[in-house]
Amino acid sequence: MEINWKTELPEDRLNFEALKSHHKSKAIASISKQQNPFDLLRILYEGAVSGAAAGVVVEAALYPIDTIKTRLQAARGGGQIILKGLYSGLAGNLVGVLPASAIFIGVYEPAKRKLLDSFPENLSALAHLTAGAIGGAASSIVRVPTEVVKQRMQTGQFSSAPDAIRLIVAKEGFRGLYAGYGSFLLRDLPFDAIQFCLYEQLRMGYKLAAKRDLKDSENAMIGAFAGAITGAITTPLDVIKTRLMVQGSAKQYEGILHCVKTIAREEGASTLFKGIGPRVLWIGIGGSIFFGVLERTKKLVAAKQPVD
């Protein structure tokens, strides 16, 4: 005798199958929507424009503080700090900062969106950490040469960016433009990951508490806090990166570990926190300006996009 299995299933089993089918079709529709390449391209475009604007504004506004910080960190022993030429290398630096910031946020925003869609809600911090590191790694291709030229000019080694590039390549080869690349990644990947994770998590918490979208001043305040905390934590990594980048062909340090050991032996471990004051001030104010401009520009760019 043929059995009709459908009629003999219990009612709750039928309800479960129907519910399962409904959720499955809903999930497929959701995934299809999330994977729309045009959405990712739009997010990348908005991020690139916003990142470029924020990066240029911050760099131009706070360049003198960055110069003082660099000179403090580069000075060996009780070397004197020169306070002239605090804008040395700004124009050339902005040429590199614009594409570097565009790449960073242009990569960070879609990476963040994809990771948040993939990770469970309670791991959103990990998604932000990972996206920050990915953005930092992608933009390092432009950021490192920009940083090398900037810091050599800030310490008075060159008078113009074109001269700096030409002479660095002539004396040290193309690799000279990537001097301290390992230490840069050692500093900037944790920095980017921590800063953006702190900012995003604090912003999420604030929005939940306020039950509304944040104002520009509130985004700026959260950005300042995230920047200052991250800047203080990563100061030793910044000192190591600065020493390796400005040493040029003299090669006082053979690598990251040798640099740390030499500094600790010859100048004391406290030297690893040189420039922490200007750094925290610079990155705190910079975080305020950067995230304030970033969020405002994202809104302006999004408002000009056609509605689906």
Short mmCIF file of C-alpha atoms in Angstrom, two decimals:
data_model
loop_
_atom_site.label_atom_id
_atom_site.label_comp_id
_atom_site.label_asym_id
_atom_site.label_seq_id
_atom_site.Cartn_x
_atom_site.Cartn_y
_atom_site.Cartn_z
CA MET A 1 0.00 0.00 0.00
CA GLU A 2 1.31 3.43 -0.96
CA ILE A 3 1.68 5.85 1.94
CA ASN A 4 1.04 9.58 1.54
CA TRP A 5 3.84 10.95 3.74
CA LYS A 6 2.68 14.54 3.50
CA THR A 7 -0.74 13.84 4.99
CA GLU A 8 0.73 11.68 7.75
CA LEU A 9 3.27 14.28 9.00
CA PRO A 10 2.24 15.94 12.29
CA GLU A 11 0.87 19.49 12.00
CA ASP A 12 3.77 21.07 13.93
CA ARG A 13 6.20 19.33 11.55
CA LEU A 14 4.40 20.93 8.60
CA ASN A 15 4.51 24.33 10.29
CA PHE A 16 8.24 23.92 10.99
CA GLU A 17 8.93 23.03 7.33
CA ALA A 18 6.92 26.05 6.14
CA LEU A 19 8.71 28.36 8.58
CA LYS A 20 12.09 26.91 7.57
CA SER A 21 11.28 27.45 3.87
CA HIS A 22 10.20 31.06 4.59
CA HIS A 23 13.40 31.90 6.48
CA LYS A 24 15.53 30.21 3.83
CA SER A 25 13.99 32.26 1.01
CA LYS A 26 14.30 35.41 3.15
CA ALA A 27 17.98 34.67 3.85
CA ILE A 28 18.68 34.05 0.15
CA ALA A 29 17.05 37.36 -0.75
CA SER A 30 19.06 39.11 1.97
CA ILE A 31 22.35 37.57 0.79
CA SER A 32 21.55 38.49 -2.80
CA LYS A 33 20.97 42.07 -1.73
CA GLN A 34 24.16 42.22 0.35
CA GLN A 35 26.28 40.86 -2.49
CA ASN A 36 25.14 43.47 -5.03
CA PRO A 37 28.45 44.68 -6.52
CA PHE A 38 26.99 48.12 -7.20
CA ASP A 39 26.33 48.57 -3.47
CA LEU A 40 29.96 47.75 -2.71
CA LEU A 41 31.18 50.12 -5.41
CA ARG A 42 28.98 52.88 -4.03
CA ILE A 43 30.30 52.29 -0.51
CA LEU A 44 33.89 52.25 -1.84
CA TYR A 45 33.30 55.53 -3.73
CA GLU A 46 31.69 57.29 -0.77
CA GLY A 47 34.46 56.05 1.52
CA ALA A 48 37.23 57.15 -0.86
CA VAL A 49 35.85 60.69 -1.27
CA SER A 50 35.16 61.06 2.47
CA GLY A 51 38.55 59.63 3.45
CA ALA A 52 40.43 61.91 1.06
CA ALA A 53 38.65 65.00 2.39
CA ALA A 54 39.17 64.06 6.04
CA GLY A 55 42.82 63.12 5.57
CA VAL A 56 43.79 66.34 3.79
CA VAL A 57 41.98 68.59 6.31
CA VAL A 58 43.64 66.89 9.30
CA GLU A 59 47.13 66.89 7.78
CA ALA A 60 46.98 70.55 6.79
CA ALA A 61 45.59 71.66 10.16
CA LEU A 62 47.94 69.73 12.44
CA TYR A 63 51.16 69.44 10.46
CA PRO A 64 53.26 71.65 12.84
CA ILE A 65 52.45 69.42 15.83
CA ASP A 66 53.42 66.35 13.80
CA THR A 67 56.72 68.03 12.86
CA ILE A 68 57.56 68.74 16.52
CA LYS A 69 56.69 65.15 17.45
CA THR A 70 58.93 63.78 14.67
CA ARG A 71 61.86 65.98 15.70
CA LEU A 72 61.50 64.96 19.35
CA GLN A 73 61.54 61.28 18.43
CA ALA A 74 64.42 61.60 15.95
CA ALA A 75 66.68 63.54 18.36
CA ARG A 76 69.24 61.27 20.06
CA GLY A 77 70.19 61.81 23.67
CA GLY A 78 69.74 65.45 24.72
CA GLY A 79 69.60 66.86 21.19
CA GLN A 80 67.95 70.25 20.78
CA ILE A 81 64.65 70.61 18.94
CA ILE A 82 64.52 73.26 16.19
CA LEU A 83 61.16 75.03 15.99
CA LYS A 84 61.71 76.61 12.57
CA GLY A 85 60.21 75.26 9.36
CA LEU A 86 57.29 73.50 11.05
CA TYR A 87 55.44 73.31 7.71
CA SER A 88 58.43 71.82 5.91
CA GLY A 89 57.23 69.19 3.42
CA LEU A 90 53.50 69.90 3.82
CA ALA A 91 52.70 70.35 0.11
CA GLY A 92 54.44 67.13 -0.92
CA ASN A 93 52.85 65.29 1.99
CA LEU A 94 49.34 66.32 0.97
CA VAL A 95 49.96 64.84 -2.48
CA GLY A 96 50.49 61.46 -0.79
CA VAL A 97 47.91 61.84 1.99
CA LEU A 98 45.01 62.40 -0.40
CA PRO A 99 45.25 59.04 -2.24
CA ALA A 100 46.39 57.19 0.90
CA SER A 101 43.34 58.36 2.89
CA ALA A 102 41.06 57.64 -0.05
CA ILE A 103 42.42 54.09 -0.33
CA PHE A 104 42.17 53.50 3.42
CA ILE A 105 38.51 54.50 3.86
CA GLY A 106 37.61 53.22 0.40
CA VAL A 107 38.78 49.75 1.46
CA TYR A 108 37.71 50.01 5.11
CA GLU A 109 34.03 50.79 4.52
CA PRO A 110 33.15 47.86 2.20
CA ALA A 111 35.37 45.50 4.23
CA LYS A 112 33.57 46.57 7.40
CA ARG A 113 30.16 46.06 5.78
CA LYS A 114 31.06 42.57 4.53
CA LEU A 115 32.56 41.52 7.87
CA LEU A 116 29.60 42.82 9.87
CA ASP A 117 27.30 40.82 7.59
CA SER A 118 29.45 37.70 8.08
CA PHE A 119 30.14 37.88 11.83
CA PRO A 120 27.57 37.42 14.58
CA GLU A 121 26.41 40.65 16.23
CA ASN A 122 28.43 40.05 19.41
CA LEU A 123 31.65 40.01 17.33
CA SER A 124 31.16 43.44 15.74
CA ALA A 125 34.31 44.68 17.49
CA LEU A 126 36.34 41.99 15.72
CA ALA A 127 34.82 43.06 12.39
CA HIS A 128 35.91 46.67 13.03
CA LEU A 129 39.39 45.59 14.16
CA THR A 130 39.88 43.44 11.07
CA ALA A 131 38.52 46.06 8.66
CA GLY A 132 40.83 48.70 10.16
CA ALA A 133 43.86 46.46 9.68
CA ILE A 134 42.83 45.64 6.08
CA GLY A 135 42.41 49.33 5.26
CA GLY A 136 45.79 50.12 6.81
CA ALA A 137 47.55 47.36 4.87
CA ALA A 138 46.00 48.47 1.56
CA SER A 139 46.92 52.14 2.00
CA SER A 140 50.47 51.39 3.24
CA ILE A 141 51.67 51.18 -0.37
CA VAL A 142 51.18 54.96 -0.62
CA ARG A 143 51.46 55.92 3.05
CA VAL A 144 54.98 54.58 3.62
CA PRO A 145 56.79 56.53 0.86
CA THR A 146 54.77 59.61 1.86
CA GLU A 147 55.80 59.18 5.49
CA VAL A 148 59.48 58.59 4.63
CA VAL A 149 59.69 61.76 2.52
CA LYS A 150 57.72 63.79 5.06
CA GLN A 151 59.86 62.79 8.03
CA ARG A 152 63.15 63.31 6.18
CA MET A 153 61.97 66.83 5.34
CA GLN A 154 60.71 67.49 8.85
CA THR A 155 64.16 66.63 10.22
CA GLY A 156 65.85 69.01 7.75
CA GLN A 157 67.45 66.44 5.45
CA PHE A 158 65.78 67.78 2.29
CA SER A 159 64.20 71.06 1.21
CA SER A 160 61.59 69.75 -1.25
CA ALA A 161 59.66 66.54 -1.89
CA PRO A 162 60.95 66.02 -5.48
CA ASP A 163 64.56 66.43 -4.27
CA ALA A 164 63.89 64.05 -1.40
CA ILE A 165 62.51 61.34 -3.69
CA ARG A 166 65.31 61.75 -6.25
CA LEU A 167 68.13 61.65 -3.68
CA ILE A 168 66.64 58.82 -1.62
CA VAL A 169 66.33 56.66 -4.73
CA ALA A 170 69.85 57.64 -5.88
CA LYS A 171 71.51 56.80 -2.54
CA GLU A 172 69.35 53.98 -1.20
CA GLY A 173 67.55 52.66 -4.24
CA PHE A 174 63.78 52.42 -4.64
CA ARG A 175 63.71 50.42 -1.39
CA GLY A 176 64.77 53.59 0.42
CA LEU A 177 61.26 54.98 -0.08
CA TYR A 178 60.00 52.00 1.92
CA ALA A 179 62.54 52.31 4.75
CA GLY A 180 60.96 51.17 7.99
CA TYR A 181 58.08 49.44 6.17
CA GLY A 182 57.98 46.63 8.72
CA SER A 183 57.96 49.05 11.66
CA PHE A 184 55.31 51.13 9.88
CA LEU A 185 53.04 48.10 9.65
CA LEU A 186 53.91 47.16 13.23
CA ARG A 187 52.70 50.60 14.33
CA ASP A 188 49.92 51.38 11.89
CA LEU A 189 48.06 48.09 11.61
CA PRO A 190 47.45 47.91 15.39
CA PHE A 191 46.84 51.68 15.45
CA ASP A 192 44.28 51.62 12.64
CA ALA A 193 42.57 48.53 14.03
CA ILE A 194 42.35 49.87 17.61
CA GLN A 195 41.37 53.43 16.68
CA PHE A 196 38.59 52.47 14.29
CA CYS A 197 37.32 49.71 16.58
CA LEU A 198 37.19 52.12 19.53
CA TYR A 199 35.49 54.78 17.45
CA GLU A 200 32.88 52.44 15.94
CA GLN A 201 32.08 50.71 19.24
CA LEU A 202 31.80 53.98 21.19
CA ARG A 203 29.66 55.42 18.42
CA MET A 204 27.35 52.39 18.45
CA GLY A 205 26.99 52.57 22.23
CA TYR A 206 26.33 56.31 22.16
CA LYS A 207 23.66 55.91 19.46
CA LEU A 208 21.93 53.19 21.46
CA ALA A 209 21.93 55.35 24.59
CA ALA A 210 20.82 58.51 22.77
CA LYS A 211 18.31 56.63 20.55
CA ARG A 212 19.06 58.95 17.62
CA ASP A 213 21.68 59.72 14.98
CA LEU A 214 24.77 61.48 16.28
CA LYS A 215 25.54 65.13 15.66
CA ASP A 216 28.80 66.19 14.02
CA SER A 217 30.13 67.48 17.35
CA GLU A 218 29.41 64.11 19.00
CA ASN A 219 31.20 62.18 16.24
CA ALA A 220 34.15 64.57 16.65
CA MET A 221 34.20 64.07 20.45
CA ILE A 222 34.22 60.27 20.10
CA GLY A 223 36.90 60.49 17.41
CA ALA A 224 39.11 62.63 19.69
CA PHE A 225 38.84 60.13 22.56
CA ALA A 226 39.55 57.13 20.34
CA GLY A 227 42.51 58.90 18.72
CA ALA A 228 44.10 60.07 21.98
CA ILE A 229 43.89 56.63 23.65
CA THR A 230 45.25 54.82 20.60
CA GLY A 231 48.01 57.40 20.12
CA ALA A 232 49.25 56.95 23.69
CA ILE A 233 49.23 53.15 23.50
CA THR A 234 51.18 53.01 20.23
CA THR A 235 53.82 55.68 21.00
CA PRO A 236 56.73 53.19 21.40
CA LEU A 237 55.90 51.71 17.99
CA ASP A 238 55.86 55.23 16.55
CA VAL A 239 59.31 56.03 17.99
CA ILE A 240 60.78 52.87 16.45
CA LYS A 241 59.17 53.64 13.10
CA THR A 242 60.50 57.21 13.13
CA ARG A 243 64.07 56.15 13.96
CA LEU A 244 64.12 53.55 11.17
CA MET A 245 62.62 55.91 8.59
CA VAL A 246 64.90 58.91 9.22
CA GLN A 247 68.21 57.03 9.54
CA GLY A 248 68.78 57.05 5.79
CA SER A 249 71.91 55.37 4.44
CA ALA A 250 73.68 55.67 7.83
CA LYS A 251 71.97 52.45 8.94
CA GLN A 252 72.33 52.99 12.70
CA TYR A 253 69.72 50.29 13.23
CA GLU A 254 69.58 46.91 11.52
CA GLY A 255 65.92 46.27 12.16
CA ILE A 256 63.08 46.61 14.64
CA LEU A 257 64.57 44.50 17.46
CA HIS A 258 68.04 46.02 17.06
CA CYS A 259 66.46 49.49 17.17
CA VAL A 260 64.61 48.71 20.42
CA LYS A 261 67.70 47.21 22.07
CA THR A 262 69.96 50.10 20.98
CA ILE A 263 67.54 52.77 22.19
CA ALA A 264 67.03 51.02 25.55
CA ARG A 265 70.78 50.49 26.04
CA GLU A 266 72.05 53.90 24.94
CA GLU A 267 69.19 56.22 25.84
CA GLY A 268 66.98 54.35 28.29
CA ALA A 269 63.62 52.64 27.87
CA SER A 270 61.78 55.91 28.59
CA THR A 271 62.99 57.16 25.18
CA LEU A 272 60.41 54.84 23.62
CA PHE A 273 57.75 57.25 24.93
CA LYS A 274 59.44 60.35 23.48
CA GLY A 275 56.97 62.71 21.88
CA ILE A 276 53.96 61.15 23.62
CA GLY A 277 52.58 64.60 24.53
CA PRO A 278 52.56 66.04 21.00
CA ARG A 279 51.46 62.66 19.61
CA VAL A 280 48.42 62.38 21.90
CA LEU A 281 47.56 66.04 21.29
CA TRP A 282 48.02 65.68 17.52
CA ILE A 283 46.07 62.43 17.17
CA GLY A 284 43.39 63.47 19.67
CA ILE A 285 42.65 66.71 17.83
CA GLY A 286 43.25 64.92 14.53
CA GLY A 287 40.75 62.20 15.44
CA SER A 288 38.19 64.87 16.26
CA ILE A 289 38.67 66.63 12.91
CA PHE A 290 39.09 63.43 10.87
CA PHE A 291 35.98 61.61 12.08
CA GLY A 292 33.92 64.82 12.17
CA VAL A 293 34.80 65.63 8.54
CA LEU A 294 34.51 61.95 7.55
CA GLU A 295 30.95 61.51 8.81
CA ARG A 296 29.80 64.87 7.45
CA THR A 297 31.34 64.19 4.00
CA LYS A 298 29.82 60.68 3.92
CA LYS A 299 26.37 62.22 4.48
CA LEU A 300 26.93 64.86 1.78
CA VAL A 301 28.19 62.32 -0.76
CA ALA A 302 25.40 59.83 0.06
CA ALA A 303 22.78 62.57 -0.33
CA LYS A 304 23.93 63.19 -3.92
CA GLN A 305 23.65 59.52 -4.88
CA PRO A 306 20.50 58.45 -6.78
CA VAL A 307 17.93 56.63 -4.65
CA ASP A 308 17.32 53.01 -5.70
#
